[in-house]
Amino acid sequence: QKEVEQNSGPLSVPEGAIASLNCTYSDRGSQSFFWYRQYSGKSPELIMSIYSNGDKEDGRFTAQLNKASQYVSLLIRDSQPSDSATYLCAVTLSGSARQLTFGSGTQLTVLP
Amino acid sequence: KAGVTQTPRYLIKTRGQQVTLSCSPISGHRSVSWYQQTPGQGLQFLFEYFSETQRNKGNFPGRFSGRQFSNSRSEMNVSTLELGDSALYLCASSSRTGGGGTDTQYFGPGTRLTVL
């Protein structure tokens, strides 16, 4: 079992729709969770960080964390073509507070 | 505030050679981490430096090494290059202060290494 798993996609949604990206992790001791966006040929860009159970909203983005289910998700409301990218879930495993472990990413395409 | 910078942006080497990549963190950030990204393995942690000391190391062979200078700039070196070392090498900086907890990491543009 991989330490961090994401649906590889690709995921396609129409413009204006809600895109839902999911991530599960295996280490119950994980403390910190991040979502990065990576455009083709570019480096990862931080979108959200979340540390506590529940929802965290930032503009059109909402991160959701459920530590009991070992599940973290990212919702993108009013999706735009410019949101088309690969979304990477990253987790710090217990005992490695400054080492990010990444999922394989979900490729999102927002159709005009 | 300027972001993380990496040089060079692109590099072509041949098998057996060695390479040195450079990273300048965001001003005030003292922690630098290195990652390798390949299509097959995704993003993998190489190592982290803080206060000129390696604090954590990923599962890579000893051919991969690094160092950090007093101004927090960091270099990583790969010796005896192999074809499989072709990858995007990413540097990330964070404002780690030496205590516990996690600091958000911000990535530089990366160095694209091609080994022929």
PDB file of C-alpha atoms in Angstrom, chain B:
ATOM      1  CA  LYS B   1       9.781  38.880  -1.454  1.00  0.00           C
ATOM      2  CA  ALA B   2      11.677  36.940  -4.094  1.00  0.00           C
ATOM      3  CA  GLY B   3      10.912  33.244  -4.374  1.00  0.00           C
ATOM      4  CA  VAL B   4      13.175  30.236  -4.370  1.00  0.00           C
ATOM      5  CA  THR B   5      15.729  30.334  -7.169  1.00  0.00           C
ATOM      6  CA  GLN B   6      17.518  27.404  -8.730  1.00  0.00           C
ATOM      7  CA  THR B   7      20.399  27.279 -11.163  1.00  0.00           C
ATOM      8  CA  PRO B   8      20.894  26.093 -13.748  1.00  0.00           C
ATOM      9  CA  ARG B   9      17.390  25.570 -15.102  1.00  0.00           C
ATOM     10  CA  TYR B  10      18.449  22.976 -17.655  1.00  0.00           C
ATOM     11  CA  LEU B  11      21.414  20.657 -17.765  1.00  0.00           C
ATOM     12  CA  ILE B  12      22.558  17.906 -20.090  1.00  0.00           C
ATOM     13  CA  LYS B  13      25.212  15.467 -18.917  1.00  0.00           C
ATOM     14  CA  THR B  14      26.504  12.064 -19.948  1.00  0.00           C
ATOM     15  CA  ARG B  15      26.642   8.893 -17.931  1.00  0.00           C
ATOM     16  CA  GLY B  16      29.468   8.786 -15.420  1.00  0.00           C
ATOM     17  CA  GLN B  17      29.761  12.535 -15.065  1.00  0.00           C
ATOM     18  CA  GLN B  18      28.877  14.443 -11.943  1.00  0.00           C
ATOM     19  CA  VAL B  19      26.642  17.459 -11.537  1.00  0.00           C
ATOM     20  CA  THR B  20      26.096  20.211  -8.982  1.00  0.00           C
ATOM     21  CA  LEU B  21      22.789  22.034  -8.649  1.00  0.00           C
ATOM     22  CA  SER B  22      22.268  25.219  -6.683  1.00  0.00           C
ATOM     23  CA  CYS B  23      19.345  26.586  -4.683  1.00  0.00           C
ATOM     24  CA  SER B  24      18.793  29.943  -3.002  1.00  0.00           C
ATOM     25  CA  PRO B  25      15.894  29.910  -0.538  1.00  0.00           C
ATOM     26  CA  ILE B  26      13.381  32.646   0.129  1.00  0.00           C
ATOM     27  CA  SER B  27      14.973  35.408   2.172  1.00  0.00           C
ATOM     28  CA  GLY B  28      14.730  34.519   5.859  1.00  0.00           C
ATOM     29  CA  HIS B  29      14.088  30.835   5.242  1.00  0.00           C
ATOM     30  CA  ARG B  30      16.671  28.601   6.834  1.00  0.00           C
ATOM     31  CA  SER B  31      15.527  25.157   5.741  1.00  0.00           C
ATOM     32  CA  VAL B  32      16.131  23.771   2.278  1.00  0.00           C
ATOM     33  CA  SER B  33      14.777  20.451   1.056  1.00  0.00           C
ATOM     34  CA  TRP B  34      15.509  18.702  -2.223  1.00  0.00           C
ATOM     35  CA  TYR B  35      13.141  16.494  -4.198  1.00  0.00           C
ATOM     36  CA  GLN B  36      13.405  14.463  -7.367  1.00  0.00           C
ATOM     37  CA  GLN B  37      10.472  14.246  -9.754  1.00  0.00           C
ATOM     38  CA  THR B  38      10.233  11.611 -12.478  1.00  0.00           C
ATOM     39  CA  PRO B  39       7.245  10.376 -14.481  1.00  0.00           C
ATOM     40  CA  GLY B  40       7.607   6.902 -13.044  1.00  0.00           C
ATOM     41  CA  GLN B  41       8.295   7.605  -9.376  1.00  0.00           C
ATOM     42  CA  GLY B  42       6.649  10.970  -8.920  1.00  0.00           C
ATOM     43  CA  LEU B  43       7.979  13.416  -6.360  1.00  0.00           C
ATOM     44  CA  GLN B  44      10.436  11.887  -3.915  1.00  0.00           C
ATOM     45  CA  PHE B  45      12.265  13.461  -0.995  1.00  0.00           C
ATOM     46  CA  LEU B  46      16.050  13.523  -1.223  1.00  0.00           C
ATOM     47  CA  PHE B  47      17.215  15.420   1.870  1.00  0.00           C
ATOM     48  CA  GLU B  48      16.716  18.460   4.082  1.00  0.00           C
ATOM     49  CA  TYR B  49      19.303  20.923   5.321  1.00  0.00           C
ATOM     50  CA  PHE B  50      18.962  23.328   8.208  1.00  0.00           C
ATOM     51  CA  SER B  51      21.732  25.356   9.812  1.00  0.00           C
ATOM     52  CA  GLU B  52      24.281  23.809   7.472  1.00  0.00           C
ATOM     53  CA  THR B  53      23.425  20.291   8.710  1.00  0.00           C
ATOM     54  CA  GLN B  54      21.586  17.505   6.966  1.00  0.00           C
ATOM     55  CA  ARG B  55      18.531  16.818   9.120  1.00  0.00           C
ATOM     56  CA  ASN B  56      16.763  14.148   7.139  1.00  0.00           C
ATOM     57  CA  LYS B  57      17.536  11.936   4.184  1.00  0.00           C
ATOM     58  CA  GLY B  58      15.353  10.021   1.791  1.00  0.00           C
ATOM     59  CA  ASN B  59      15.955   6.620   0.286  1.00  0.00           C
ATOM     60  CA  PHE B  60      18.524   7.504  -2.358  1.00  0.00           C
ATOM     61  CA  PRO B  61      22.015   6.107  -2.927  1.00  0.00           C
ATOM     62  CA  GLY B  62      25.109   7.800  -1.603  1.00  0.00           C
ATOM     63  CA  ARG B  63      25.789   9.253  -5.048  1.00  0.00           C
ATOM     64  CA  PHE B  64      23.318  11.938  -4.061  1.00  0.00           C
ATOM     65  CA  SER B  65      24.715  14.415  -1.593  1.00  0.00           C
ATOM     66  CA  GLY B  66      24.232  17.994  -0.584  1.00  0.00           C
ATOM     67  CA  ARG B  67      25.386  20.808   1.575  1.00  0.00           C
ATOM     68  CA  GLN B  68      24.178  24.094   2.931  1.00  0.00           C
ATOM     69  CA  PHE B  69      26.115  27.289   3.403  1.00  0.00           C
ATOM     70  CA  SER B  70      25.933  29.839   6.192  1.00  0.00           C
ATOM     71  CA  ASN B  71      23.682  32.061   4.063  1.00  0.00           C
ATOM     72  CA  SER B  72      21.220  29.126   3.757  1.00  0.00           C
ATOM     73  CA  ARG B  73      21.997  28.579   0.078  1.00  0.00           C
ATOM     74  CA  SER B  74      22.238  24.914  -0.743  1.00  0.00           C
ATOM     75  CA  GLU B  75      23.831  22.725  -3.364  1.00  0.00           C
ATOM     76  CA  MET B  76      23.189  19.146  -4.258  1.00  0.00           C
ATOM     77  CA  ASN B  77      25.617  16.916  -6.069  1.00  0.00           C
ATOM     78  CA  VAL B  78      25.071  13.736  -8.017  1.00  0.00           C
ATOM     79  CA  SER B  79      28.157  11.731  -8.852  1.00  0.00           C
ATOM     80  CA  THR B  80      28.584   8.991 -11.436  1.00  0.00           C
ATOM     81  CA  LEU B  81      25.404   9.908 -13.246  1.00  0.00           C
ATOM     82  CA  GLU B  82      23.103   7.172 -14.501  1.00  0.00           C
ATOM     83  CA  LEU B  83      20.406   7.378 -17.158  1.00  0.00           C
ATOM     84  CA  GLY B  84      17.798   6.973 -14.417  1.00  0.00           C
ATOM     85  CA  ASP B  85      18.945  10.191 -12.788  1.00  0.00           C
ATOM     86  CA  SER B  86      17.240  12.165 -15.536  1.00  0.00           C
ATOM     87  CA  ALA B  87      14.590  14.106 -13.668  1.00  0.00           C
ATOM     88  CA  LEU B  88      13.336  17.455 -12.484  1.00  0.00           C
ATOM     89  CA  TYR B  89      15.194  18.357  -9.314  1.00  0.00           C
ATOM     90  CA  LEU B  90      13.225  20.644  -7.060  1.00  0.00           C
ATOM     91  CA  CYS B  91      14.370  22.683  -4.146  1.00  0.00           C
ATOM     92  CA  ALA B  92      11.921  23.854  -1.488  1.00  0.00           C
ATOM     93  CA  SER B  93      12.491  26.307   1.318  1.00  0.00           C
ATOM     94  CA  SER B  94      10.671  26.798   4.585  1.00  0.00           C
ATOM     95  CA  SER B  95      11.019  29.029   7.579  1.00  0.00           C
ATOM     96  CA  ARG B  96      11.817  26.168   9.967  1.00  0.00           C
ATOM     97  CA  THR B  97      13.019  27.713  13.180  1.00  0.00           C
ATOM     98  CA  GLY B  98      14.564  24.613  14.745  1.00  0.00           C
ATOM     99  CA  GLY B  99      11.690  23.613  16.965  1.00  0.00           C
ATOM    100  CA  GLY B 100       9.021  21.022  16.356  1.00  0.00           C
ATOM    101  CA  GLY B 101       6.146  21.290  13.961  1.00  0.00           C
ATOM    102  CA  THR B 102       5.864  21.544  10.236  1.00  0.00           C
ATOM    103  CA  ASP B 103       6.673  24.517   8.108  1.00  0.00           C
ATOM    104  CA  THR B 104       5.142  25.107   4.734  1.00  0.00           C
ATOM    105  CA  GLN B 105       7.509  24.395   1.887  1.00  0.00           C
ATOM    106  CA  TYR B 106       7.705  26.594  -1.179  1.00  0.00           C
ATOM    107  CA  PHE B 107       9.207  25.195  -4.326  1.00  0.00           C
ATOM    108  CA  GLY B 108      11.641  26.724  -6.759  1.00  0.00           C
ATOM    109  CA  PRO B 109      11.312  26.381 -10.548  1.00  0.00           C
ATOM    110  CA  GLY B 110      13.490  23.261 -10.627  1.00  0.00           C
ATOM    111  CA  THR B 111      16.478  22.093 -12.613  1.00  0.00           C
ATOM    112  CA  ARG B 112      15.729  19.758 -15.505  1.00  0.00           C
ATOM    113  CA  LEU B 113      18.603  17.254 -15.714  1.00  0.00           C
ATOM    114  CA  THR B 114      18.979  15.037 -18.754  1.00  0.00           C
ATOM    115  CA  VAL B 115      21.542  12.242 -18.654  1.00  0.00           C
ATOM    116  CA  LEU B 116      22.588  10.846 -22.036  1.00  0.00           C
TER     117      LEU B 116
END
